[in-house]
Amino acid sequence: MKKGSPLIFLNTEIKADYPYLYIYGRLEDARSICAKTKSFYHYFYVFIGDDQFPNDLDSRIHEAINFGKFENGKYIHAVERVFRTTIMGYQPNGAIPMYKITMISYRHVSICQRMFESMGYLTYEASFKYEDRFMTDLRFADRKRVV
């Protein structure tokens, strides 16, 4: 398969709660492909402002979810401070500090998003579907989605 060969058919499948994503496709020459990843985690951004970042996120998420835990009692894979420009308008001082919250399971993103918003914080890119986030980050282009 040549690098950059166009896909003429694409479908995705998610396995369980963990980040197992299977991508099925067909190339122009009718060859089938299947790509599998076990290491892509869903993430979103939170603008905290001048407030201190809450250290007890896993326990807060557990209370909001009210059922089993993942990976040794954790829901958060990573928290990273980044600088981003929002799509909501011009920022006179350039990019603003935000936190990139990377979740272990894509199923808990919306719960975590609601938790932050109930605390008065702004969230960004939390509504991206897991498959779309993966394909956007890997720069899949000109694809036809099959739902």
mmCIF file of C-alpha atoms in Angstrom:
data_model
loop_
_atom_site.group_PDB
_atom_site.id
_atom_site.type_symbol
_atom_site.label_atom_id
_atom_site.label_comp_id
_atom_site.label_asym_id
_atom_site.label_seq_id
_atom_site.Cartn_x
_atom_site.Cartn_y
_atom_site.Cartn_z
ATOM 1 C CA MET A 1 0.000 0.000 0.000
ATOM 2 C CA LYS A 2 1.414 3.350 -1.023
ATOM 3 C CA LYS A 3 1.518 6.024 1.640
ATOM 4 C CA GLY A 4 -1.394 8.370 1.057
ATOM 5 C CA SER A 5 -3.516 5.871 -0.888
ATOM 6 C CA PRO A 6 -7.085 7.184 -0.846
ATOM 7 C CA LEU A 7 -9.736 5.294 1.054
ATOM 8 C CA ILE A 8 -13.011 4.843 -0.777
ATOM 9 C CA PHE A 9 -14.830 3.253 2.163
ATOM 10 C CA LEU A 10 -14.323 3.792 5.894
ATOM 11 C CA ASN A 11 -15.997 2.465 9.006
ATOM 12 C CA THR A 12 -14.961 2.462 12.660
ATOM 13 C CA GLU A 13 -15.678 0.307 15.687
ATOM 14 C CA ILE A 14 -14.950 0.918 19.362
ATOM 15 C CA LYS A 15 -14.242 -2.038 21.627
ATOM 16 C CA ALA A 16 -15.322 -1.792 25.292
ATOM 17 C CA ASP A 17 -14.641 1.253 27.471
ATOM 18 C CA TYR A 18 -10.930 1.343 26.886
ATOM 19 C CA PRO A 19 -9.321 3.106 23.935
ATOM 20 C CA TYR A 20 -9.489 0.225 21.450
ATOM 21 C CA LEU A 21 -10.431 1.624 18.063
ATOM 22 C CA TYR A 22 -10.652 -0.411 14.871
ATOM 23 C CA ILE A 23 -10.757 1.314 11.483
ATOM 24 C CA TYR A 24 -11.890 -0.698 8.479
ATOM 25 C CA GLY A 25 -11.524 0.523 4.930
ATOM 26 C CA ARG A 26 -11.173 -0.310 1.292
ATOM 27 C CA LEU A 27 -8.645 1.194 -1.089
ATOM 28 C CA GLU A 28 -9.259 2.207 -4.702
ATOM 29 C CA ASP A 29 -7.754 -1.057 -5.913
ATOM 30 C CA ALA A 30 -10.341 -2.976 -3.778
ATOM 31 C CA ARG A 31 -7.855 -4.146 -1.130
ATOM 32 C CA SER A 32 -9.289 -4.174 2.400
ATOM 33 C CA ILE A 33 -7.459 -2.724 5.360
ATOM 34 C CA CYS A 34 -7.940 -2.801 9.122
ATOM 35 C CA ALA A 35 -6.034 -0.531 11.490
ATOM 36 C CA LYS A 36 -6.189 -1.021 15.251
ATOM 37 C CA THR A 37 -5.064 1.294 18.010
ATOM 38 C CA LYS A 38 -4.991 0.738 21.742
ATOM 39 C CA SER A 39 -3.235 3.915 22.737
ATOM 40 C CA PHE A 40 -5.384 6.855 21.656
ATOM 41 C CA TYR A 41 -7.146 8.601 24.518
ATOM 42 C CA HIS A 42 -9.976 11.117 24.178
ATOM 43 C CA TYR A 43 -9.240 14.608 25.489
ATOM 44 C CA PHE A 44 -10.748 18.056 25.831
ATOM 45 C CA TYR A 45 -9.721 21.465 27.155
ATOM 46 C CA VAL A 46 -10.806 23.397 30.253
ATOM 47 C CA PHE A 47 -10.278 27.094 30.924
ATOM 48 C CA ILE A 48 -9.816 27.497 34.670
ATOM 49 C CA GLY A 49 -8.693 31.134 34.682
ATOM 50 C CA ASP A 50 -6.828 32.170 37.812
ATOM 51 C CA ASP A 51 -8.405 29.443 39.944
ATOM 52 C CA GLN A 52 -6.285 26.581 41.199
ATOM 53 C CA PHE A 53 -6.778 23.325 39.318
ATOM 54 C CA PRO A 54 -8.699 20.774 41.417
ATOM 55 C CA ASN A 55 -6.379 17.956 42.542
ATOM 56 C CA ASP A 56 -9.148 15.516 43.409
ATOM 57 C CA LEU A 57 -10.541 15.026 39.897
ATOM 58 C CA ASP A 58 -10.666 11.236 40.004
ATOM 59 C CA SER A 59 -12.718 11.177 43.215
ATOM 60 C CA ARG A 60 -15.059 13.906 41.895
ATOM 61 C CA ILE A 61 -15.602 11.976 38.660
ATOM 62 C CA HIS A 62 -16.210 8.782 40.634
ATOM 63 C CA GLU A 63 -18.921 10.549 42.644
ATOM 64 C CA ALA A 64 -20.494 11.889 39.436
ATOM 65 C CA ILE A 65 -20.396 8.484 37.707
ATOM 66 C CA ASN A 66 -21.288 6.447 40.791
ATOM 67 C CA PHE A 67 -19.982 3.103 39.506
ATOM 68 C CA GLY A 68 -16.774 1.116 38.782
ATOM 69 C CA LYS A 69 -13.330 2.589 38.274
ATOM 70 C CA PHE A 70 -10.655 2.137 35.632
ATOM 71 C CA GLU A 71 -6.893 1.552 35.779
ATOM 72 C CA ASN A 72 -6.230 1.434 39.506
ATOM 73 C CA GLY A 73 -9.108 3.732 40.426
ATOM 74 C CA LYS A 74 -8.360 6.455 37.889
ATOM 75 C CA TYR A 75 -10.471 8.090 35.201
ATOM 76 C CA ILE A 76 -7.928 10.702 34.139
ATOM 77 C CA HIS A 77 -5.025 9.545 31.977
ATOM 78 C CA ALA A 78 -3.200 12.899 32.017
ATOM 79 C CA VAL A 79 -3.614 16.595 32.781
ATOM 80 C CA GLU A 80 -1.395 19.013 30.925
ATOM 81 C CA ARG A 81 -1.249 22.812 31.028
ATOM 82 C CA VAL A 82 -1.268 24.163 27.463
ATOM 83 C CA PHE A 83 -1.715 27.513 25.736
ATOM 84 C CA ARG A 84 -4.536 27.760 23.186
ATOM 85 C CA THR A 85 -6.501 30.381 21.309
ATOM 86 C CA THR A 86 -10.249 29.850 21.482
ATOM 87 C CA ILE A 87 -12.466 29.965 18.430
ATOM 88 C CA MET A 88 -14.750 32.360 20.276
ATOM 89 C CA GLY A 89 -12.829 35.469 19.324
ATOM 90 C CA TYR A 90 -9.712 37.525 19.473
ATOM 91 C CA GLN A 91 -7.540 37.308 22.565
ATOM 92 C CA PRO A 92 -5.544 40.541 22.994
ATOM 93 C CA ASN A 93 -2.704 38.761 24.790
ATOM 94 C CA GLY A 94 -2.537 35.784 22.414
ATOM 95 C CA ALA A 95 -3.066 32.219 23.541
ATOM 96 C CA ILE A 96 -4.495 31.654 27.002
ATOM 97 C CA PRO A 97 -3.577 28.943 29.508
ATOM 98 C CA MET A 98 -5.912 25.956 29.548
ATOM 99 C CA TYR A 99 -5.752 22.417 30.819
ATOM 100 C CA LYS A 100 -5.824 19.477 28.434
ATOM 101 C CA ILE A 101 -7.733 16.700 30.206
ATOM 102 C CA THR A 102 -7.049 13.253 28.731
ATOM 103 C CA MET A 103 -9.559 10.630 29.836
ATOM 104 C CA ILE A 104 -8.977 6.875 30.087
ATOM 105 C CA SER A 105 -12.434 6.088 28.707
ATOM 106 C CA TYR A 106 -14.191 8.162 26.059
ATOM 107 C CA ARG A 107 -17.474 7.376 27.859
ATOM 108 C CA HIS A 108 -16.598 9.643 30.775
ATOM 109 C CA VAL A 109 -15.783 12.781 28.777
ATOM 110 C CA SER A 110 -19.315 14.198 28.879
ATOM 111 C CA ILE A 111 -19.615 13.519 32.623
ATOM 112 C CA CYS A 112 -16.321 15.271 33.263
ATOM 113 C CA GLN A 113 -17.373 18.135 30.968
ATOM 114 C CA ARG A 114 -20.622 18.656 32.909
ATOM 115 C CA MET A 115 -18.708 18.531 36.187
ATOM 116 C CA PHE A 116 -16.343 21.324 35.090
ATOM 117 C CA GLU A 117 -19.186 23.409 33.667
ATOM 118 C CA SER A 118 -21.179 23.036 36.915
ATOM 119 C CA MET A 119 -18.136 24.498 38.696
ATOM 120 C CA GLY A 120 -18.311 27.522 36.372
ATOM 121 C CA TYR A 121 -15.439 26.634 34.037
ATOM 122 C CA LEU A 122 -15.492 26.752 30.238
ATOM 123 C CA THR A 123 -14.812 23.547 28.312
ATOM 124 C CA TYR A 124 -13.690 23.233 24.694
ATOM 125 C CA GLU A 125 -13.794 20.350 22.204
ATOM 126 C CA ALA A 126 -15.490 17.974 24.649
ATOM 127 C CA SER A 127 -18.300 17.193 22.214
ATOM 128 C CA PHE A 128 -16.025 15.648 19.554
ATOM 129 C CA LYS A 129 -16.869 12.012 18.937
ATOM 130 C CA TYR A 130 -14.015 9.691 19.851
ATOM 131 C CA GLU A 131 -13.601 8.378 16.290
ATOM 132 C CA ASP A 132 -13.645 11.898 14.837
ATOM 133 C CA ARG A 133 -11.045 13.087 17.359
ATOM 134 C CA PHE A 134 -8.766 10.208 16.359
ATOM 135 C CA MET A 135 -9.155 10.788 12.618
ATOM 136 C CA THR A 136 -8.766 14.572 12.974
ATOM 137 C CA ASP A 137 -5.598 14.244 15.045
ATOM 138 C CA LEU A 138 -4.126 11.793 12.517
ATOM 139 C CA ARG A 139 -5.219 14.042 9.632
ATOM 140 C CA PHE A 140 -7.482 11.637 7.805
ATOM 141 C CA ALA A 141 -8.858 13.611 4.874
ATOM 142 C CA ASP A 142 -11.478 13.212 2.155
ATOM 143 C CA ARG A 143 -13.178 10.344 3.880
ATOM 144 C CA LYS A 144 -16.746 9.136 3.479
ATOM 145 C CA ARG A 145 -18.186 8.186 6.836
ATOM 146 C CA VAL A 146 -20.448 5.184 7.169
ATOM 147 C CA VAL A 147 -22.634 5.349 10.256
#
